[in-house]
């Protein structure tokens, strides 16, 4: 499709709508979690898993999803992913037990891994002129608004009890929206096969899946199983599979194949330290909202709609912070990201003070702390991917972006599992207030670690880096 064709803006609207649905579903379930737990009699581990496995499924297949778009065409794989997301959303909405919902959520995240990589691929192809900045600006705004909308839509659907189906509506509402997106995409999105002769590494994708389950599963289900010895064996097996995966990738590259990860990237000190910062940042991302949602709805008995509204200031602060951060990065560089971590810490301190000083902190005071934290998140997230990927050569950019996407979603899953385990353990031993304080303390440590790694990344970027990929 020619770059000057006005039809591309309709393509942009279509593909970012799919990105919006994926992001919205990452947050919408947080508002519904307490209700889901009651109606399905779900265990605490299942509550965490409903959130975490969405990201595990996505992380497992996101690189493969991008490769499938190269082989079979962006439009074909995108439409398949959107239709898969519709079917798996319906499955989530019809789930009859906590276990079934966990499995359906994994399938939902996996289907998203087919559609989401095609969004950036489509933007990259269609907007190769002066309109590129505007197109990616729209894409960034949609990412931020997805979080705000997820909380608000989730609370509204639960409050109004659409069609009398309760929490199930937060999933089933995706079905007509996805069908409309799929129909529009089939008509509008160009079918381009960038690399039809390429092969994708199915064994590598399966190994990532096993490794993630082995490493994150014990955090999710360890308490329910009294930390039996085989739980620790599963964690050790997950770590072992990571080693085997790296060996497999090295051998595949030596045979001239197409590995999921370009291991040469691991010699780039800036990139590796940046990945560490990325992991810590996203570990504190969704886990923060899970802990705050559990506290707001279960401890403070805030109804779903009011709970959704409570998080709106944080989401909108995120949207405001993103362009501010972009403008300041041009002048101050990576220091802006480190400052953003400091703003997040200030928000966490405000929230801890609120719940320690007042037995029942008012929603307005909590919203202020959430807003500060959200602004800090926006300062960091808006420029984090650009900073981490900036030192990677063009020919390695696709592989590096895949590693980045896999790590972010894996870190989200680890954070939900780890912070969820802290919250429920401390709550059982003491109180919901102590559980929230302990959870926010753990999140704060992750943010501090992110700031330290960003500082080390900045130091590495300021000196010659002979190991940099080129």
XYZ file of C-alpha atoms in Angstrom:
470
model
C 0.000 0.000 0.000
C 1.532 3.382 -0.964
C 2.652 5.531 1.943
C 0.508 8.461 0.765
C -2.715 6.455 0.691
C -5.158 7.899 3.229
C -6.571 4.415 3.730
C -3.577 3.597 5.930
C -5.072 5.687 8.731
C -8.042 3.334 8.755
C -5.553 0.466 8.927
C -3.911 2.207 11.884
C -7.267 2.529 13.649
C -7.977 -1.157 13.047
C -4.699 -2.584 14.320
C -4.373 -0.299 17.354
C -7.914 -1.302 18.304
C -6.566 -4.841 18.710
C -3.652 -3.509 20.758
C -6.182 -1.649 22.918
C -8.202 -4.830 23.533
C -5.073 -6.722 24.619
C -3.984 -3.960 27.007
C -7.486 -3.415 28.331
C -7.840 -7.108 29.209
C -4.596 -6.989 31.160
C -6.237 -4.501 33.540
C -9.956 -5.195 33.312
C -9.581 -8.510 35.109
C -8.020 -6.793 38.149
C -11.326 -5.106 38.958
C -13.227 -8.358 38.472
C -10.843 -10.618 40.425
C -12.549 -10.362 43.860
C -15.946 -11.134 42.315
C -14.521 -14.008 40.266
C -12.893 -15.465 43.363
C -16.171 -15.481 45.271
C -18.391 -16.876 42.511
C -15.985 -19.584 41.322
C -14.651 -20.345 44.815
C -11.186 -19.852 43.344
C -8.129 -20.360 45.525
C -5.615 -17.579 46.120
C -3.197 -19.274 43.732
C -5.866 -19.400 41.047
C -6.587 -15.692 41.568
C -2.932 -14.882 40.879
C -2.812 -17.342 37.985
C -5.816 -15.763 36.236
C -3.700 -12.610 35.915
C -0.258 -14.171 35.458
C -0.928 -16.865 32.851
C -2.270 -14.243 30.446
C 1.277 -12.896 30.263
C 2.890 -16.332 30.295
C 0.849 -17.338 27.249
C 1.774 -14.106 25.502
C 5.474 -14.308 26.403
C 5.672 -17.909 25.190
C 4.490 -17.155 21.657
C 5.170 -13.471 20.991
C 8.435 -14.059 19.101
C 6.885 -16.946 17.183
C 3.872 -14.742 16.420
C 6.142 -12.188 14.780
C 7.871 -14.883 12.740
C 4.525 -16.318 11.620
C 3.605 -12.890 10.281
C 6.811 -12.910 8.226
C 6.041 -16.350 6.796
C 2.268 -16.339 6.268
C 1.542 -12.631 5.947
C 0.707 -9.961 8.489
C -2.995 -9.785 7.640
C -3.546 -13.547 7.801
C -1.852 -14.000 11.154
C -3.409 -10.821 12.588
C -6.947 -11.933 11.694
C -6.248 -15.432 13.048
C -5.038 -13.904 16.305
C -8.047 -11.602 16.634
C -10.493 -14.445 15.986
C -8.569 -16.612 18.451
C -8.811 -13.830 21.016
C -12.590 -13.685 20.469
C -12.989 -17.442 20.965
C -10.764 -17.606 24.023
C -12.506 -14.564 25.539
C -15.797 -16.405 25.124
C -14.223 -19.434 26.796
C -13.107 -17.242 29.724
C -16.636 -15.880 30.044
C -18.141 -19.376 30.108
C -15.599 -20.890 32.533
C -17.204 -22.939 35.305
C -14.257 -23.218 37.679
C -11.101 -21.416 38.694
C -8.982 -24.052 36.979
C -10.875 -23.744 33.698
C -10.598 -19.950 33.800
C -6.826 -20.190 34.319
C -6.485 -22.455 31.261
C -8.724 -20.191 29.181
C -6.731 -17.106 30.192
C -3.519 -18.817 29.076
C -5.140 -19.518 25.705
C -6.309 -15.899 25.532
C -2.790 -14.588 26.102
C -1.418 -17.027 23.526
C -3.858 -15.833 20.870
C -2.881 -12.230 21.642
C 0.718 -13.204 20.816
C -0.419 -13.785 17.236
C -2.194 -10.449 16.759
C -0.130 -7.929 18.765
C 3.265 -8.357 16.986
C 1.528 -7.600 13.679
C 0.500 -4.160 14.966
C 4.017 -2.718 15.056
C 4.951 -4.618 11.898
C 2.045 -2.971 10.056
C 2.910 0.496 11.349
C 6.541 -0.010 10.358
C 5.572 -0.876 6.764
C 2.835 1.707 6.180
C 4.308 4.743 7.930
C 7.790 5.193 6.487
C 7.510 8.943 5.915
C 6.932 12.111 7.935
C 3.665 10.694 9.319
C 5.582 8.000 11.207
C 5.987 10.033 14.404
C 2.281 10.892 14.465
C 1.285 7.255 13.902
C 3.502 5.959 16.679
C 2.305 8.796 18.909
C -1.260 7.558 18.452
C -0.047 4.033 19.204
C 1.549 5.228 22.474
C -1.576 7.088 23.576
C -3.674 3.969 22.964
C -1.312 1.943 25.157
C -1.826 4.376 28.026
C -5.578 4.679 27.593
C -5.966 0.875 27.589
C -5.081 0.763 31.282
C -7.478 3.553 32.234
C -10.247 2.038 30.175
C -9.641 -1.436 31.588
C -10.299 -0.287 35.132
C -13.252 1.902 34.186
C -14.937 -0.561 31.811
C -14.443 -3.438 34.232
C -16.033 -1.517 37.085
C -18.891 -0.307 34.883
C -19.693 -3.783 33.540
C -19.717 -5.276 37.025
C -21.808 -2.454 38.435
C -24.432 -2.551 35.680
C -24.381 -6.387 35.472
C -24.812 -6.380 31.713
C -27.283 -9.094 30.582
C -27.305 -10.418 34.142
C -24.096 -12.402 33.649
C -21.961 -10.563 36.225
C -18.168 -10.769 35.883
C -18.453 -12.886 32.739
C -19.343 -9.767 30.759
C -15.765 -8.421 31.107
C -14.645 -11.238 28.813
C -17.671 -11.792 26.593
C -17.780 -8.103 25.621
C -14.588 -8.782 23.619
C -16.377 -11.116 21.203
C -18.368 -8.609 19.070
C -15.512 -6.097 19.207
C -12.988 -8.670 17.960
C -15.317 -9.846 15.186
C -15.628 -6.252 13.974
C -11.832 -5.774 14.106
C -11.247 -9.021 12.191
C -13.720 -8.036 9.452
C -12.180 -4.571 9.087
C -8.647 -6.015 9.044
C -9.481 -8.532 6.320
C -10.751 -5.699 4.132
C -8.176 -2.995 5.002
C -4.840 -4.507 6.074
C -2.464 -5.365 3.210
C -1.281 -8.974 3.067
C 2.499 -8.790 2.949
C 4.872 -11.738 3.383
C 8.204 -10.223 4.361
C 10.106 -13.499 4.533
C 8.024 -16.350 3.122
C 10.924 -18.833 3.140
C 11.700 -18.369 6.838
C 11.191 -21.093 9.401
C 10.262 -20.520 13.014
C 11.666 -22.358 15.994
C 8.733 -24.307 17.430
C 10.970 -26.301 19.784
C 12.443 -23.097 21.187
C 8.973 -21.658 21.796
C 7.943 -24.836 23.624
C 11.088 -24.675 25.767
C 10.289 -21.061 26.739
C 6.805 -22.177 27.750
C 8.161 -24.994 29.964
C 10.794 -22.708 31.487
C 8.245 -20.017 32.381
C 5.893 -22.556 33.938
C 8.735 -24.102 35.905
C 9.979 -20.779 37.224
C 6.641 -19.037 37.861
C 4.384 -22.001 38.716
C 5.979 -22.603 42.150
C 5.344 -18.965 43.091
C 1.699 -19.315 42.079
C 0.868 -22.684 43.637
C 3.573 -23.255 46.267
C 1.428 -22.117 49.196
C -1.566 -24.217 48.134
C 0.705 -27.287 47.959
C 2.520 -26.541 51.255
C 5.792 -26.020 49.384
C 6.245 -29.736 48.778
C 9.672 -30.896 47.501
C 8.490 -31.354 43.931
C 7.613 -27.645 43.791
C 11.302 -26.858 44.263
C 12.170 -29.543 41.723
C 9.874 -27.811 39.203
C 11.674 -24.497 39.800
C 15.057 -26.182 39.326
C 13.777 -27.827 36.149
C 12.662 -24.420 34.840
C 16.141 -23.013 35.407
C 17.669 -26.062 33.718
C 15.417 -25.629 30.681
C 16.659 -22.037 30.333
C 20.209 -23.400 30.013
C 19.063 -26.020 27.492
C 17.178 -23.343 25.553
C 20.297 -21.180 25.218
C 22.286 -24.226 24.064
C 19.572 -25.051 21.541
C 19.583 -21.484 20.214
C 23.367 -21.534 19.824
C 23.318 -24.822 17.904
C 20.419 -23.691 15.717
C 22.315 -20.532 14.745
C 25.444 -22.592 14.004
C 23.409 -24.759 11.594
C 22.214 -21.664 9.765
C 18.718 -21.775 11.245
C 16.636 -18.893 12.614
C 16.822 -18.921 16.436
C 14.259 -17.045 18.521
C 17.033 -15.092 20.244
C 20.206 -13.702 18.697
C 22.744 -14.696 21.382
C 25.165 -12.072 20.103
C 22.899 -9.541 21.816
C 24.073 -10.865 25.172
C 27.530 -9.391 24.472
C 26.068 -5.892 24.399
C 26.568 -4.543 27.940
C 24.114 -1.667 27.491
C 21.419 -3.987 26.180
C 21.924 -6.619 28.898
C 21.857 -4.083 31.729
C 18.832 -2.523 30.100
C 17.081 -5.887 30.108
C 17.750 -6.130 33.838
C 16.131 -2.726 34.336
C 13.198 -3.792 32.147
C 12.660 -6.942 34.203
C 12.633 -5.010 37.495
C 10.360 -2.292 36.119
C 7.721 -4.672 34.789
C 7.971 -6.885 37.863
C 6.583 -3.836 39.713
C 3.996 -3.029 37.027
C 0.867 -5.225 37.090
C 1.709 -6.558 40.560
C 1.221 -3.048 41.971
C -2.297 -2.791 40.582
C -3.176 -6.313 41.736
C -2.155 -5.569 45.329
C -3.988 -2.234 45.348
C -7.128 -3.811 43.840
C -7.220 -6.593 46.434
C -6.787 -4.067 49.248
C -9.360 -1.609 47.875
C -12.112 -4.159 47.227
C -11.507 -6.729 49.965
C -10.153 -4.642 52.850
C -11.868 -1.303 52.216
C -14.970 -2.867 50.611
C -14.917 -0.379 47.740
C -17.428 -1.566 45.078
C -16.108 -2.485 41.615
C -17.158 0.699 39.796
C -15.699 2.954 42.495
C -12.552 0.794 42.518
C -12.229 1.258 38.764
C -12.631 5.022 39.122
C -10.011 5.006 41.904
C -7.329 3.981 39.401
C -8.258 6.486 36.698
C -5.979 9.286 38.018
C -2.993 6.904 37.831
C -3.813 5.905 34.265
C -4.341 9.462 33.069
C -1.179 10.616 34.870
C 0.631 7.919 32.900
C -0.752 9.315 29.627
C 0.313 12.861 30.576
C 3.784 11.774 31.689
C 4.631 9.968 28.447
C 4.980 13.045 26.172
C 6.589 15.060 28.978
C 9.199 12.338 29.370
C 9.863 12.211 25.625
C 10.506 15.963 25.524
C 12.853 15.891 28.534
C 14.811 12.857 27.350
C 16.117 14.903 24.417
C 17.814 17.224 26.939
C 18.659 15.023 29.926
C 18.886 11.559 28.452
C 18.482 8.517 30.644
C 18.464 10.599 33.841
C 14.767 11.221 33.155
C 14.058 7.487 33.488
C 15.945 7.336 36.778
C 13.969 10.348 37.992
C 10.795 8.509 36.995
C 11.785 5.679 39.329
C 12.159 8.274 42.085
C 8.638 9.558 41.411
C 7.316 5.983 41.659
C 9.029 5.584 45.042
C 7.407 8.839 46.200
C 4.004 7.455 45.216
C 4.655 4.211 47.109
C 5.728 6.151 50.215
C 2.550 8.245 50.029
C 0.415 5.106 49.848
C 2.226 3.393 52.730
C 1.818 6.513 54.864
C -1.891 6.659 54.007
C -2.651 3.105 55.121
C -0.420 3.332 58.210
C -1.732 6.674 59.438
C -5.430 6.027 58.837
C -7.414 2.894 59.616
C -9.682 3.597 56.637
C -7.816 5.911 54.242
C -10.167 7.946 52.027
C -10.291 7.108 48.343
C -9.091 10.611 47.447
C -5.876 10.121 49.423
C -5.234 6.733 47.829
C -5.953 8.229 44.396
C -3.255 10.866 45.028
C -0.628 8.210 45.774
C -1.766 6.202 42.764
C -1.523 9.279 40.553
C 2.060 9.984 41.652
C 3.036 6.370 41.026
C 1.304 6.387 37.619
C 3.119 9.545 36.567
C 6.448 7.967 37.479
C 5.532 4.846 35.511
C 4.726 6.963 32.464
C 8.074 8.761 32.719
C 9.929 5.448 32.579
C 7.824 3.226 30.325
C 7.386 5.784 27.551
C 11.126 5.822 26.790
C 12.361 2.525 28.228
C 12.107 0.448 25.062
C 13.789 3.141 22.984
C 16.646 3.462 25.479
C 17.244 -0.281 25.736
C 17.053 -0.952 21.994
C 18.961 2.171 20.914
C 22.385 0.483 20.857
C 21.243 -2.546 18.874
C 22.152 -2.617 15.177
C 19.346 -2.477 12.628
C 19.874 -6.054 11.458
C 19.459 -7.307 15.045
C 16.504 -5.061 15.918
C 13.809 -7.664 15.253
C 15.395 -10.249 17.535
C 16.105 -7.661 20.222
C 12.497 -6.436 20.136
C 11.316 -10.030 20.531
C 13.548 -10.540 23.563
C 12.273 -7.261 25.022
C 8.616 -8.228 24.519
C 9.121 -11.703 26.001
C 10.940 -10.322 29.039
C 8.338 -7.645 29.778
C 5.463 -10.120 29.809
C 7.456 -12.700 31.739
C 8.349 -10.048 34.321
C 4.686 -9.062 34.640
C 3.834 -12.695 35.361
C 6.673 -13.109 37.882
C 5.666 -9.884 39.629
C 2.032 -10.933 39.953
C 3.080 -14.338 41.306
C 5.697 -13.028 43.754
C 3.803 -9.991 45.069
C 0.571 -12.001 45.190
C 2.342 -14.619 47.305
C 3.602 -11.902 49.657
C 0.174 -10.268 49.916
C -1.775 -13.445 50.703
C 0.873 -14.832 53.073
C 1.128 -11.663 55.147
C -2.645 -11.200 55.110
C -3.125 -14.719 56.487
C -0.542 -14.097 59.207
C -1.522 -10.534 60.128
C -3.882 -8.174 58.254
C -4.726 -6.748 54.853
C -3.001 -3.493 55.797
C 0.231 -5.279 56.660
C -0.108 -7.310 53.470
C -0.375 -4.159 51.366
C 2.593 -2.531 53.109
C 4.733 -5.643 52.573
C 3.675 -5.824 48.922
C 4.450 -2.150 48.307
C 7.830 -2.594 50.018
C 8.685 -5.452 47.630
C 7.538 -3.364 44.667
C 9.664 -0.474 45.940
C 12.761 -2.713 46.027
C 12.121 -3.681 42.408
C 11.832 -0.003 41.402
C 15.073 0.842 43.239
C 16.812 -2.048 41.464
C 15.477 -0.705 38.164
C 16.955 2.737 38.915
C 20.336 1.227 39.807
C 20.441 -0.827 36.609
C 19.421 2.203 34.546
C 22.353 4.057 36.121
C 24.723 1.226 35.218
C 23.259 1.113 31.739
C 23.903 4.839 31.380
C 27.506 4.363 32.509
C 28.031 1.589 29.961
C 26.551 3.752 27.206
C 28.968 6.595 28.014
C 32.099 4.511 27.447
C 33.280 2.490 24.431
C 31.504 -0.850 24.218
C 33.493 -3.242 22.005
C 30.979 -5.990 22.646
C 28.119 -3.993 21.163
C 26.199 -5.749 18.419
C 26.873 -4.171 15.050
